[in-house]
């Protein structure tokens, strides 16, 4: 067998040093210029599977893509020489150089398939055993899916149990006791409701005591696909039903096709980029070198498979519509050229396995070749995403679309504007610069929004508060602060623009995303860039399979909400078109998918139904109230507590409702860094929002006490809390003591905890010479807040503080205070000042 250098004579690709992230570090690697990071990383993953080997030929490209292509070519060239496939040294060197060149240029990519089907011979749907096999397979798929969901939920709940124990500070026995650790009790109840038994919960508690978590779970992968043969039209409905239920069924048109798919499922495979190799001789040369490489790397029981890539892009570049008969004829001609080259190669290598030419899909191969179509698949789209030098992803017209427009003689700039948009809003209909200026937007906000147009999919995404400024949206446009907390907040809609105006401006700025409706093109020309219909795809697949050695597996994608009727219709249409094998696959459910379920009815009891119904109504009202935000009064009371934690000053401000319930907090640490200070401020805001939406304060207290991070240590300036493990630990200890009466969170000892409830302790009393006299209310009530509503003679008596410490004289004096005017002139039960009794 002879080999000459044809593709290796072409100029070496322009390379650059790229920095890629590996498992444990950043690594520099040589890669062709213009390749995306994802493409380079796919080649590097493949290179790791190639064993070290010394190149026998040229050093050109030896370091390209971590040396993977050069090592792969050197290994196969050595084997070809050892087995006398290539007997002349020049042929060996030429083969090695050609193989390295086609990989380095992105013309050929290799992979290996380990795909296998369910064991046993191909089963026909008409077989009496089909029902039993189908039921078992569907049960297996459903069981794996449900087990995976349940295992993931259970693992998360058990990890919460372990975390509740790990975060607890104090006696280990108390931390592991649900009765003494409220957070543990709540998480244990949630784990039990999720289905965990008490033994698993106990294990999670033990792991928490040891400082460990419960770990993650390994979710079972789907089972191997089930291969079925459809013997008649009557088999379509049961076959489509099973495929719809599982998504793991391959349906072949007959037993022979099914057996051919099973025999060729495992082994090495490769794809040759027909879009890059437009010349027929270059394409034939690439097929020869790729085919020999596949034959040399095929093991026992394996079948080497070769497919074409970029055929759809080649047709678009030639100005042929995918749906046209000319396109199908051109595609069949390209595949025939490849099949003929493979038969010639088989004749030259009788001692090696025969090369199988078939259309098949492999996303990894497509990525290595730059994202081009594979097999008989249509073009991925007119607009693709490219990567800039600094890693940004931006939309551009595909190379195939640009060549197709050039072939048609179309205006490229006009096509770009139509597909990608103008990139600005200067002359946009409805939402132009003048319209935005009229709303109060300055050039600063407009420029900020327009700078994001290249990186967003919708126009409202360029006008989010994070882009144009939350302060501007609130102060100028008048949006309430709570509205900005909604991720779906639409600034343009809030500003008064309707859906029609937004859509028109979006079309102007971001483009149509394609050329199928470009008015500058004729109807036949627009069809070149239009997405093909299902019937067009099936017709192209049948045309390709007619000249290939074997059929591929055509995936028919169905939307998530497609029913059995749609699945059966798609399968019937595929069989009628002559497609060899199909696989029905429904899309995954949307992330926000949820059924609109009504509230369940309350169970009826034998005893008084009216009482039970009233209780249900009360519960529903409570749920509605919890969902509403309870706004604080505009003028509200609270207190300010200054303290120092570990030497770091912290000011805690509280705001209360009229009934004294806590509604907001602010945490100020003026001497700390800007990042930490801002983090604490925003944390306080989030706690305040939670309180106003009805989250009980004790939930926050249980969650954040005992948290440990710096600053931490002794607390000064607070008469109840004398040490804290973190700022958050101090804050929620103080709130728990002050608002919940949680004296168990106060860690002051001795005289320090001897507070009188009005902010004064015994030590302070002694230092100030406090003589147990009534104190004026102005010491404890803000004069500005009261605005004169508190009488000047209003006093607080000292017995409101420490209990059991009043002298007999003071008790008698306290009994003589007039409840009407506050005067101390009560004699014989009658006030000498106001006459009240």
mmCIF file of N, CA, C and O in Angstrom, residues 7-39:
data_model
loop_
_atom_site.group_PDB
_atom_site.id
_atom_site.type_symbol
_atom_site.label_atom_id
_atom_site.label_comp_id
_atom_site.label_asym_id
_atom_site.label_seq_id
_atom_site.Cartn_x
_atom_site.Cartn_y
_atom_site.Cartn_z
ATOM 1 N N UNK A 7 -2.164 16.248 2.046
ATOM 2 C CA UNK A 7 -2.694 17.193 3.022
ATOM 3 C C UNK A 7 -1.593 17.780 3.894
ATOM 4 O O UNK A 7 -1.688 18.915 4.351
ATOM 5 N N UNK A 8 -0.519 17.023 4.131
ATOM 6 C CA UNK A 8 0.570 17.517 4.969
ATOM 7 C C UNK A 8 1.378 18.590 4.267
ATOM 8 O O UNK A 8 2.141 19.310 4.919
ATOM 9 N N UNK A 9 1.230 18.713 2.935
ATOM 10 C CA UNK A 9 1.983 19.736 2.211
ATOM 11 C C UNK A 9 1.390 21.119 2.430
ATOM 12 O O UNK A 9 2.040 22.126 2.187
ATOM 13 N N UNK A 10 0.127 21.145 2.870
ATOM 14 C CA UNK A 10 -0.510 22.442 3.116
ATOM 15 C C UNK A 10 0.175 23.141 4.284
ATOM 16 O O UNK A 10 0.879 22.536 5.081
ATOM 17 N N UNK A 11 0.000 24.446 4.359
ATOM 18 C CA UNK A 11 0.641 25.227 5.419
ATOM 19 C C UNK A 11 0.154 24.747 6.778
ATOM 20 O O UNK A 11 -1.015 24.398 6.959
ATOM 21 N N UNK A 12 1.064 24.700 7.721
ATOM 22 C CA UNK A 12 0.722 24.310 9.083
ATOM 23 C C UNK A 12 -0.235 25.343 9.673
ATOM 24 O O UNK A 12 -0.160 26.531 9.381
ATOM 25 N N UNK A 13 -1.159 24.920 10.524
ATOM 26 C CA UNK A 13 -2.110 25.878 11.095
ATOM 27 C C UNK A 13 -1.400 26.909 11.967
ATOM 28 O O UNK A 13 -0.387 26.620 12.606
ATOM 29 N N UNK A 14 -1.951 28.120 11.944
ATOM 30 C CA UNK A 14 -1.422 29.182 12.794
ATOM 31 C C UNK A 14 -1.774 28.841 14.238
ATOM 32 O O UNK A 14 -2.937 28.684 14.580
ATOM 33 N N UNK A 15 -0.755 28.721 15.081
ATOM 34 C CA UNK A 15 -0.988 28.282 16.452
ATOM 35 C C UNK A 15 -0.696 29.414 17.420
ATOM 36 O O UNK A 15 -0.032 30.399 17.082
ATOM 37 N N UNK A 16 -1.204 29.252 18.630
ATOM 38 C CA UNK A 16 -0.957 30.203 19.703
ATOM 39 C C UNK A 16 -0.896 29.446 21.014
ATOM 40 O O UNK A 16 -1.430 28.334 21.143
ATOM 41 N N UNK A 17 -0.243 30.046 21.994
ATOM 42 C CA UNK A 17 -0.155 29.438 23.317
ATOM 43 C C UNK A 17 -1.406 29.804 24.091
ATOM 44 O O UNK A 17 -1.711 30.975 24.304
ATOM 45 N N UNK A 18 -2.162 28.795 24.506
ATOM 46 C CA UNK A 18 -3.412 29.006 25.238
ATOM 47 C C UNK A 18 -3.257 28.529 26.668
ATOM 48 O O UNK A 18 -2.504 27.596 26.957
ATOM 49 N N UNK A 19 -3.952 29.166 27.571
ATOM 50 C CA UNK A 19 -3.970 28.752 28.970
ATOM 51 C C UNK A 19 -5.306 28.086 29.242
ATOM 52 O O UNK A 19 -6.361 28.701 29.082
ATOM 53 N N UNK A 20 -5.263 26.828 29.634
ATOM 54 C CA UNK A 20 -6.479 26.068 29.909
ATOM 55 C C UNK A 20 -6.432 25.579 31.340
ATOM 56 O O UNK A 20 -5.365 25.380 31.925
ATOM 57 N N UNK A 21 -7.617 25.385 31.895
ATOM 58 C CA UNK A 21 -7.734 24.927 33.278
ATOM 59 C C UNK A 21 -7.863 23.422 33.311
ATOM 60 O O UNK A 21 -8.761 22.842 32.708
ATOM 61 N N UNK A 22 -6.916 22.772 34.014
ATOM 62 C CA UNK A 22 -6.974 21.337 34.200
ATOM 63 C C UNK A 22 -7.567 21.038 35.571
ATOM 64 O O UNK A 22 -8.068 21.914 36.254
ATOM 65 N N UNK A 23 -7.484 19.764 35.980
ATOM 66 C CA UNK A 23 -8.108 19.366 37.241
ATOM 67 C C UNK A 23 -7.507 20.085 38.432
ATOM 68 O O UNK A 23 -8.203 20.387 39.401
ATOM 69 N N UNK A 24 -6.200 20.373 38.399
ATOM 70 C CA UNK A 24 -5.571 20.956 39.584
ATOM 71 C C UNK A 24 -4.729 22.198 39.309
ATOM 72 O O UNK A 24 -4.094 22.717 40.210
ATOM 73 N N UNK A 25 -4.691 22.674 38.061
ATOM 74 C CA UNK A 25 -3.846 23.838 37.787
ATOM 75 C C UNK A 25 -4.212 24.433 36.438
ATOM 76 O O UNK A 25 -5.059 23.918 35.713
ATOM 77 N N UNK A 26 -3.540 25.552 36.111
ATOM 78 C CA UNK A 26 -3.651 26.173 34.799
ATOM 79 C C UNK A 26 -2.450 25.754 33.979
ATOM 80 O O UNK A 26 -1.314 25.819 34.444
ATOM 81 N N UNK A 27 -2.688 25.311 32.755
ATOM 82 C CA UNK A 27 -1.626 24.768 31.924
ATOM 83 C C UNK A 27 -1.597 25.495 30.591
ATOM 84 O O UNK A 27 -2.644 25.791 30.011
ATOM 85 N N UNK A 28 -0.385 25.779 30.097
ATOM 86 C CA UNK A 28 -0.231 26.365 28.772
ATOM 87 C C UNK A 28 -0.141 25.279 27.723
ATOM 88 O O UNK A 28 0.541 24.259 27.912
ATOM 89 N N UNK A 29 -0.832 25.447 26.600
ATOM 90 C CA UNK A 29 -0.841 24.445 25.538
ATOM 91 C C UNK A 29 -0.901 25.150 24.196
ATOM 92 O O UNK A 29 -1.526 26.208 24.054
ATOM 93 N N UNK A 30 -0.230 24.578 23.205
ATOM 94 C CA UNK A 30 -0.287 25.113 21.855
ATOM 95 C C UNK A 30 -1.555 24.614 21.176
ATOM 96 O O UNK A 30 -1.850 23.420 21.196
ATOM 97 N N UNK A 31 -2.304 25.518 20.552
ATOM 98 C CA UNK A 31 -3.549 25.161 19.877
ATOM 99 C C UNK A 31 -3.719 26.055 18.667
ATOM 100 O O UNK A 31 -3.192 27.170 18.628
ATOM 101 N N UNK A 32 -4.427 25.582 17.649
ATOM 102 C CA UNK A 32 -4.684 26.425 16.479
ATOM 103 C C UNK A 32 -5.397 27.712 16.866
ATOM 104 O O UNK A 32 -6.295 27.715 17.707
ATOM 105 N N UNK A 33 -4.994 28.806 16.278
ATOM 106 C CA UNK A 33 -5.596 30.099 16.579
ATOM 107 C C UNK A 33 -7.064 30.117 16.125
ATOM 108 O O UNK A 33 -7.391 29.626 15.052
ATOM 109 N N UNK A 34 -7.903 30.690 16.949
ATOM 110 C CA UNK A 34 -9.323 30.791 16.616
ATOM 111 C C UNK A 34 -10.171 29.682 17.196
ATOM 112 O O UNK A 34 -11.397 29.777 17.171
ATOM 113 N N UNK A 35 -9.568 28.631 17.723
ATOM 114 C CA UNK A 35 -10.359 27.573 18.351
ATOM 115 C C UNK A 35 -10.865 28.055 19.708
ATOM 116 O O UNK A 35 -10.167 28.749 20.438
ATOM 117 N N UNK A 36 -12.080 27.675 20.054
ATOM 118 C CA UNK A 36 -12.642 28.042 21.349
ATOM 119 C C UNK A 36 -12.005 27.190 22.450
ATOM 120 O O UNK A 36 -11.425 26.126 22.199
ATOM 121 N N UNK A 37 -12.138 27.669 23.675
ATOM 122 C CA UNK A 37 -11.609 26.907 24.807
ATOM 123 C C UNK A 37 -12.260 25.547 24.918
ATOM 124 O O UNK A 37 -11.596 24.552 25.243
ATOM 125 N N UNK A 38 -13.571 25.475 24.654
ATOM 126 C CA UNK A 38 -14.263 24.192 24.745
ATOM 127 C C UNK A 38 -13.715 23.208 23.722
ATOM 128 O O UNK A 38 -13.548 22.008 24.022
ATOM 129 N N UNK A 39 -13.416 23.680 22.533
ATOM 130 C CA UNK A 39 -12.875 22.791 21.493
ATOM 131 C C UNK A 39 -11.480 22.302 21.875
ATOM 132 O O UNK A 39 -11.154 21.116 21.721
#
